[in-house]
Amino acid sequence: MKLTEIFEKNKLSLSFEVFPPKNDTAFESVKHATEEIAKLKPSFMSVTYGAGGGTSKYTLDIAKNIKQTYGVPTLAHLTCVSSTKDTVKQRIEDIKAAGIENVMALRGDIPSELEGTDRSKWDYTHAVELVRELRESCADFCIGAACYPEIHPESSNQREDIKYLKEKVDAGCAFLTTQMFFDNNLLYNFLYKIREAGITVPIIPGIMPITNANQVERAVKLSGSFVPQRFKALVDKFGDTPDAMKQAGIAYATDQIIDLFANGITNVHVYSMNKPDVAEAIRNNLSDIIGK
Ligand code: FAD
């Protein structure tokens, strides 16, 4: 099923993100975790992609298994910046062969070995090139891309970031998923600006439940997200008590999601990080809101 068909229903729903294993040894435990999340019947599940391509096979294996065994629509991520044209072409054929219709087209973070090298020699410099390639290779793909309510860390200003985002959507994106954020007002301001810029596709907010204190630093470093005082106070108070921190982090994410639903968002994507217990707790907190 194409994700756009789900979004068109305008039904309050949750989707979950999982990541593939890095090697064969971890495959079974990751597969099990993703199956436990699939049993929660999310609207869809996304499976991330290792930027260097190392986990590319597992992305499709996991996505295919969730779709075939649990009937949950899947979204396979694909990155391009550290890949050659031939590799990307092959990955696209693999996605088609796996029967996956939904693809998240990403640039990926620039690997250290490419930093400072001549960009004109790279096969890909931005996600828009991958969107175009996916669109040309299969008119039927439902293509998504990333967007950044607090601007992408490489962008010098939001106006420019939104200009390039519009270019990416016009190249053939059917929806956008946001980077994590911890203050919903940042998302509402962003929505206002992108709608004004003529971007009309569905926006799927991404919410990251922070369930341990170490995760905060990592997540913020990676995303550059603003951490509100309300959230900092919670980490200060409960950060040293793992069970309490987990409960508080789940409550904070739930609160963000309820506010998003109350303000017109219908599908929220949860960065569930292969943690079925966290996904289930959030799902249960919302059982009367999204239905059992
Ligand atoms: P782009 O859209 O190319 O944007 C990157 C920067 O370039 C921005 O500053 C943008 O404004 C600018 N830009 C865009 N187009 C142009 C242009 N034509 N000319 C000049 N500047 C331009 N990473 C992974 O490795 N695997 C994953 O599975 C993965 N999943 C993700 C899912 C989501 C929802 C998000 C938000 C991020 C994900 N990432 C993933 C991280 C992502 O790869 C990085 O954030 C990366 O740095 C940018 O990717 P992008 O697709 O947004 O790039």
Short mmCIF file of C-alpha atoms and ligand atoms in Angstrom, two decimals:
data_model
loop_
_atom_site.label_atom_id
_atom_site.label_comp_id
_atom_site.label_asym_id
_atom_site.label_seq_id
_atom_site.Cartn_x
_atom_site.Cartn_y
_atom_site.Cartn_z
CA MET A 1 0.00 0.00 0.00
CA LYS A 2 1.25 3.47 -0.84
CA LEU A 3 1.67 5.69 2.22
CA THR A 4 -0.27 8.47 0.53
CA GLU A 5 -3.36 6.24 0.66
CA ILE A 6 -2.93 6.06 4.45
CA PHE A 7 -2.44 9.81 4.80
CA GLU A 8 -5.52 10.53 2.67
CA LYS A 9 -7.71 8.73 5.24
CA ASN A 10 -6.95 11.50 7.76
CA LYS A 11 -7.17 8.99 10.61
CA LEU A 12 -5.14 9.60 13.75
CA SER A 13 -2.32 7.08 13.62
CA LEU A 14 1.22 6.24 14.69
CA SER A 15 4.02 4.85 12.55
CA PHE A 16 7.34 3.53 13.86
CA GLU A 17 10.94 3.63 12.67
CA VAL A 18 13.41 0.76 13.06
CA PHE A 19 17.00 0.35 11.96
CA PRO A 20 18.63 -2.71 10.37
CA PRO A 21 21.41 -4.77 11.98
CA LYS A 22 25.03 -4.02 11.09
CA ASN A 23 25.95 -7.68 10.65
CA ASP A 24 24.56 -11.21 10.38
CA THR A 25 25.07 -11.91 14.09
CA ALA A 26 22.64 -9.18 15.11
CA PHE A 27 20.08 -10.00 12.41
CA GLU A 28 17.79 -12.34 14.37
CA SER A 29 17.50 -10.09 17.44
CA VAL A 30 16.77 -7.01 15.30
CA LYS A 31 14.27 -9.00 13.25
CA HIS A 32 12.53 -10.08 16.45
CA ALA A 33 12.38 -6.49 17.79
CA THR A 34 10.93 -5.19 14.53
CA GLU A 35 8.33 -7.98 14.51
CA GLU A 36 7.24 -7.07 18.04
CA ILE A 37 6.78 -3.47 16.87
CA ALA A 38 4.87 -4.64 13.78
CA LYS A 39 2.44 -6.51 16.05
CA LEU A 40 1.32 -3.12 17.42
CA LYS A 41 -0.27 -2.56 13.99
CA PRO A 42 1.25 0.85 13.18
CA SER A 43 0.02 2.67 10.07
CA PHE A 44 3.45 1.91 8.55
CA MET A 45 7.04 1.18 9.54
CA SER A 46 10.16 2.77 8.12
CA VAL A 47 13.49 0.96 7.96
CA THR A 48 16.60 3.14 7.89
CA TYR A 49 19.63 2.66 5.64
CA GLY A 50 23.31 2.76 6.60
CA ALA A 51 24.80 5.72 4.76
CA GLY A 52 27.77 3.73 3.48
CA GLY A 53 25.48 1.03 2.14
CA GLY A 54 26.78 -1.54 4.65
CA THR A 55 23.32 -2.48 5.87
CA SER A 56 21.53 -2.09 2.56
CA LYS A 57 20.64 -5.75 2.22
CA TYR A 58 19.21 -5.88 5.74
CA THR A 59 17.04 -2.79 5.16
CA LEU A 60 15.15 -4.64 2.46
CA ASP A 61 15.12 -7.98 4.31
CA ILE A 62 13.56 -6.33 7.38
CA ALA A 63 11.12 -4.22 5.36
CA LYS A 64 10.01 -7.21 3.28
CA ASN A 65 9.54 -9.41 6.35
CA ILE A 66 7.37 -6.84 8.17
CA LYS A 67 5.24 -6.33 5.07
CA GLN A 68 4.80 -9.99 4.16
CA THR A 69 4.45 -11.47 7.66
CA TYR A 70 2.48 -8.74 9.41
CA GLY A 71 0.81 -6.90 6.54
CA VAL A 72 2.25 -3.59 7.78
CA PRO A 73 3.11 -1.19 4.92
CA THR A 74 6.83 -0.41 4.88
CA LEU A 75 9.00 2.50 3.86
CA ALA A 76 12.56 1.59 2.82
CA HIS A 77 15.16 4.33 3.26
CA LEU A 78 17.87 4.85 0.66
CA THR A 79 20.83 7.23 0.77
CA CYS A 80 23.03 8.35 -2.11
CA VAL A 81 25.94 10.63 -1.17
CA SER A 82 28.52 7.95 -0.55
CA SER A 83 27.32 5.70 -3.40
CA THR A 84 28.10 5.41 -7.07
CA LYS A 85 25.45 5.68 -9.79
CA ASP A 86 25.77 1.94 -10.42
CA THR A 87 25.22 1.05 -6.77
CA VAL A 88 22.13 3.25 -6.49
CA LYS A 89 20.75 1.81 -9.71
CA GLN A 90 21.17 -1.69 -8.30
CA ARG A 91 19.53 -0.72 -4.98
CA ILE A 92 16.54 0.68 -6.83
CA GLU A 93 16.18 -2.59 -8.75
CA ASP A 94 16.44 -4.50 -5.43
CA ILE A 95 13.66 -2.35 -3.95
CA LYS A 96 11.43 -3.07 -6.94
CA ALA A 97 12.20 -6.80 -6.76
CA ALA A 98 11.30 -6.81 -3.04
CA GLY A 99 7.87 -5.41 -3.94
CA ILE A 100 8.38 -2.26 -1.86
CA GLU A 101 6.48 0.77 -3.15
CA ASN A 102 7.48 3.39 -0.56
CA VAL A 103 11.00 4.82 -0.61
CA MET A 104 12.55 7.53 1.56
CA ALA A 105 15.06 9.38 -0.62
CA LEU A 106 17.94 10.75 1.44
CA ARG A 107 21.31 12.22 0.77
CA GLY A 108 22.93 10.79 3.91
CA ASP A 109 25.57 12.52 6.00
CA ILE A 110 28.77 13.34 4.15
CA PRO A 111 31.38 10.69 5.08
CA SER A 112 34.65 12.02 6.49
CA GLU A 113 36.66 10.66 3.52
CA LEU A 114 34.64 12.89 1.15
CA GLU A 115 34.95 16.05 3.27
CA GLY A 116 36.99 18.68 1.45
CA THR A 117 37.09 16.77 -1.86
CA ASP A 118 35.86 18.20 -5.18
CA ARG A 119 32.03 17.93 -5.10
CA SER A 120 31.80 18.08 -8.89
CA LYS A 121 33.38 14.62 -8.93
CA TRP A 122 30.79 13.07 -6.60
CA ASP A 123 28.04 11.01 -8.21
CA TYR A 124 25.47 12.61 -5.85
CA THR A 125 25.55 15.84 -3.87
CA HIS A 126 21.90 16.22 -2.76
CA ALA A 127 18.81 14.11 -2.16
CA VAL A 128 16.94 15.85 -5.00
CA GLU A 129 19.10 13.91 -7.49
CA LEU A 130 17.98 10.63 -5.93
CA VAL A 131 14.33 11.72 -5.96
CA ARG A 132 14.62 12.41 -9.70
CA GLU A 133 16.31 9.07 -10.32
CA LEU A 134 13.67 7.15 -8.35
CA ARG A 135 10.88 8.99 -10.15
CA GLU A 136 12.41 8.22 -13.56
CA SER A 137 13.02 4.59 -12.73
CA CYS A 138 9.47 3.89 -11.53
CA ALA A 139 6.48 6.22 -11.88
CA ASP A 140 4.68 4.13 -9.27
CA PHE A 141 7.07 4.69 -6.35
CA CYS A 142 5.63 6.67 -3.44
CA ILE A 143 8.66 8.81 -2.57
CA GLY A 144 9.27 10.56 0.73
CA ALA A 145 12.09 12.87 1.82
CA ALA A 146 13.44 14.51 4.98
CA CYS A 147 12.73 18.02 6.23
CA TYR A 148 14.08 20.04 9.14
CA PRO A 149 11.83 22.28 11.29
CA GLU A 150 15.00 23.74 12.87
CA ILE A 151 16.84 23.88 9.52
CA HIS A 152 19.44 21.37 8.35
CA PRO A 153 22.76 21.90 10.19
CA GLU A 154 24.54 22.69 6.87
CA SER A 155 22.03 25.39 5.87
CA SER A 156 22.91 29.00 6.49
CA ASN A 157 19.26 30.10 6.81
CA GLN A 158 15.72 28.77 6.73
CA ARG A 159 14.70 30.59 3.55
CA GLU A 160 17.38 28.75 1.59
CA ASP A 161 16.62 25.44 3.29
CA ILE A 162 12.93 25.75 2.33
CA LYS A 163 13.82 26.77 -1.23
CA TYR A 164 15.76 23.52 -1.69
CA LEU A 165 13.02 21.58 0.07
CA LYS A 166 10.51 22.87 -2.48
CA GLU A 167 12.84 21.78 -5.27
CA LYS A 168 12.99 18.30 -3.72
CA VAL A 169 9.19 18.06 -3.45
CA ASP A 170 8.70 19.34 -7.00
CA ALA A 171 11.07 16.60 -8.23
CA GLY A 172 8.51 14.02 -7.12
CA CYS A 173 8.06 13.67 -3.34
CA ALA A 174 4.64 12.66 -2.09
CA PHE A 175 5.33 13.39 1.59
CA LEU A 176 8.00 14.68 4.00
CA THR A 177 9.07 13.32 7.38
CA THR A 178 10.61 15.75 9.86
CA GLN A 179 13.76 15.56 11.88
CA MET A 180 13.06 15.07 15.61
CA PHE A 181 12.06 18.13 17.63
CA PHE A 182 11.23 18.60 21.32
CA ASP A 183 9.16 21.77 21.09
CA ASN A 184 6.00 21.52 18.97
CA ASN A 185 5.90 25.26 18.36
CA LEU A 186 8.98 24.86 16.15
CA LEU A 187 6.98 22.45 13.99
CA TYR A 188 3.94 24.76 13.81
CA ASN A 189 6.13 27.71 12.73
CA PHE A 190 7.83 25.53 10.13
CA LEU A 191 4.48 24.30 8.76
CA TYR A 192 3.31 27.87 8.35
CA LYS A 193 6.46 28.80 6.42
CA ILE A 194 6.51 25.80 4.10
CA ARG A 195 2.81 26.08 3.27
CA GLU A 196 3.46 29.74 2.44
CA ALA A 197 6.31 28.59 0.17
CA GLY A 198 3.85 26.38 -1.75
CA ILE A 199 4.80 23.00 -0.28
CA THR A 200 1.48 21.19 0.07
CA VAL A 201 2.41 17.50 0.53
CA PRO A 202 1.63 15.76 3.86
CA ILE A 203 4.19 16.47 6.61
CA ILE A 204 4.81 13.60 9.01
CA PRO A 205 6.29 14.86 12.29
CA GLY A 206 9.03 12.64 13.73
CA ILE A 207 9.06 12.25 17.51
CA MET A 208 11.99 10.73 19.37
CA PRO A 209 11.17 9.31 22.83
CA ILE A 210 14.26 9.95 24.93
CA THR A 211 14.37 7.14 27.46
CA ASN A 212 17.84 7.50 28.94
CA ALA A 213 20.03 10.46 29.79
CA ASN A 214 22.92 9.48 27.46
CA GLN A 215 20.55 9.48 24.51
CA VAL A 216 19.85 13.21 24.94
CA GLU A 217 23.39 14.27 24.18
CA ARG A 218 23.69 11.87 21.23
CA ALA A 219 20.33 12.85 19.73
CA VAL A 220 20.96 16.56 20.09
CA LYS A 221 24.47 16.32 18.64
CA LEU A 222 23.14 14.43 15.64
CA SER A 223 20.11 16.60 14.96
CA GLY A 224 21.04 19.98 16.43
CA SER A 225 17.56 20.04 18.00
CA PHE A 226 16.64 22.64 20.61
CA VAL A 227 16.05 21.14 24.09
CA PRO A 228 13.40 23.09 26.01
CA GLN A 229 13.90 23.88 29.71
CA ARG A 230 10.92 21.63 30.54
CA PHE A 231 12.75 18.67 29.05
CA LYS A 232 16.10 19.58 30.64
CA ALA A 233 14.42 19.68 34.07
CA LEU A 234 13.09 16.20 33.52
CA VAL A 235 16.56 14.85 32.63
CA ASP A 236 18.08 16.67 35.64
CA LYS A 237 15.55 15.11 37.96
CA PHE A 238 15.31 11.56 36.60
CA GLY A 239 18.45 11.09 34.47
CA ASP A 240 20.22 8.98 37.10
CA THR A 241 17.26 6.65 37.67
CA PRO A 242 16.83 4.55 34.50
CA ASP A 243 13.23 3.36 35.06
CA ALA A 244 12.04 6.82 36.07
CA MET A 245 13.83 8.45 33.10
CA LYS A 246 12.26 5.95 30.72
CA GLN A 247 8.78 6.61 32.09
CA ALA A 248 9.30 10.38 31.98
CA GLY A 249 10.67 10.24 28.40
CA ILE A 250 7.71 8.18 27.21
CA ALA A 251 5.30 10.61 28.93
CA TYR A 252 7.03 13.60 27.29
CA ALA A 253 6.81 12.02 23.82
CA THR A 254 3.16 11.06 24.43
CA ASP A 255 2.39 14.62 25.44
CA GLN A 256 4.01 15.96 22.25
CA ILE A 257 2.00 13.51 20.13
CA ILE A 258 -1.32 14.39 21.79
CA ASP A 259 -0.64 18.09 21.19
CA LEU A 260 0.17 17.36 17.51
CA PHE A 261 -3.08 15.40 17.09
CA ALA A 262 -5.00 18.18 18.81
CA ASN A 263 -3.55 20.67 16.32
CA GLY A 264 -4.48 18.88 13.12
CA ILE A 265 -1.66 16.39 12.53
CA THR A 266 -3.00 12.93 11.71
CA ASN A 267 0.07 10.64 11.40
CA VAL A 268 2.98 10.92 13.81
CA HIS A 269 6.18 8.95 13.16
CA VAL A 270 7.89 7.64 16.30
CA TYR A 271 11.64 7.04 16.23
CA SER A 272 11.20 3.82 18.16
CA MET A 273 14.81 2.68 17.68
CA ASN A 274 14.13 -1.10 17.78
CA LYS A 275 12.58 -0.77 21.26
CA PRO A 276 9.23 -2.63 21.27
CA ASP A 277 8.60 -1.80 24.95
CA VAL A 278 8.86 1.94 24.26
CA ALA A 279 6.69 1.70 21.13
CA GLU A 280 4.10 -0.33 23.03
CA ALA A 281 4.01 2.06 25.99
CA ILE A 282 3.35 5.04 23.69
CA ARG A 283 0.76 3.05 21.74
CA ASN A 284 -1.02 2.10 24.99
CA ASN A 285 -0.97 5.69 26.25
CA LEU A 286 -2.93 6.66 23.14
CA SER A 287 -5.30 3.69 22.94
CA ASP A 288 -8.51 5.72 23.32
CA ILE A 289 -7.20 8.48 21.06
CA ILE A 290 -6.15 6.41 18.05
CA GLY A 291 -8.27 3.33 18.81
CA LYS A 292 -7.23 -0.06 20.16
P1 FAD B 1 19.38 17.16 1.24
O1 FAD B 1 17.94 17.28 0.92
O2 FAD B 1 20.31 16.99 0.11
O3 FAD B 1 19.79 18.44 2.11
C1 FAD B 1 21.07 18.54 2.73
C2 FAD B 1 21.52 19.99 2.77
O4 FAD B 1 21.75 20.46 1.43
C3 FAD B 1 20.49 20.97 3.35
O5 FAD B 1 21.20 21.97 4.02
C4 FAD B 1 19.78 21.53 2.12
O6 FAD B 1 19.21 22.82 2.34
C5 FAD B 1 20.92 21.58 1.11
N1 FAD B 1 20.49 21.40 -0.27
C6 FAD B 1 19.53 20.56 -0.74
N2 FAD B 1 19.45 20.63 -2.07
C7 FAD B 1 20.40 21.53 -2.48
C8 FAD B 1 20.81 22.01 -3.74
N3 FAD B 1 20.21 21.59 -4.87
N4 FAD B 1 21.82 22.91 -3.78
C9 FAD B 1 22.44 23.35 -2.65
N5 FAD B 1 22.06 22.92 -1.42
C10 FAD B 1 21.06 22.02 -1.33
N6 FAD B 1 20.59 9.13 7.18
C11 FAD B 1 21.00 7.88 6.84
O7 FAD B 1 22.20 7.67 6.62
N7 FAD B 1 20.11 6.85 6.72
C12 FAD B 1 18.78 7.01 6.95
O8 FAD B 1 18.00 6.06 6.83
C13 FAD B 1 18.31 8.32 7.33
N8 FAD B 1 17.00 8.56 7.55
C14 FAD B 1 16.57 9.84 7.85
C15 FAD B 1 15.20 10.09 8.04
C16 FAD B 1 14.75 11.37 8.37
C17 FAD B 1 13.29 11.62 8.54
C18 FAD B 1 15.70 12.43 8.53
C19 FAD B 1 15.23 13.80 8.91
C20 FAD B 1 17.06 12.20 8.35
C21 FAD B 1 17.51 10.91 8.00
N9 FAD B 1 18.86 10.64 7.78
C22 FAD B 1 19.28 9.37 7.43
C23 FAD B 1 19.86 11.71 7.94
C24 FAD B 1 20.11 12.49 6.62
O9 FAD B 1 20.73 11.63 5.69
C25 FAD B 1 21.00 13.70 6.94
O10 FAD B 1 20.28 14.63 7.69
C26 FAD B 1 21.69 14.36 5.75
O11 FAD B 1 22.68 15.25 6.26
C27 FAD B 1 20.78 15.18 4.83
O12 FAD B 1 19.96 14.38 4.12
P2 FAD B 1 18.79 15.03 3.20
O13 FAD B 1 18.20 13.92 2.43
O14 FAD B 1 17.90 15.87 4.02
O15 FAD B 1 19.69 15.95 2.23
#
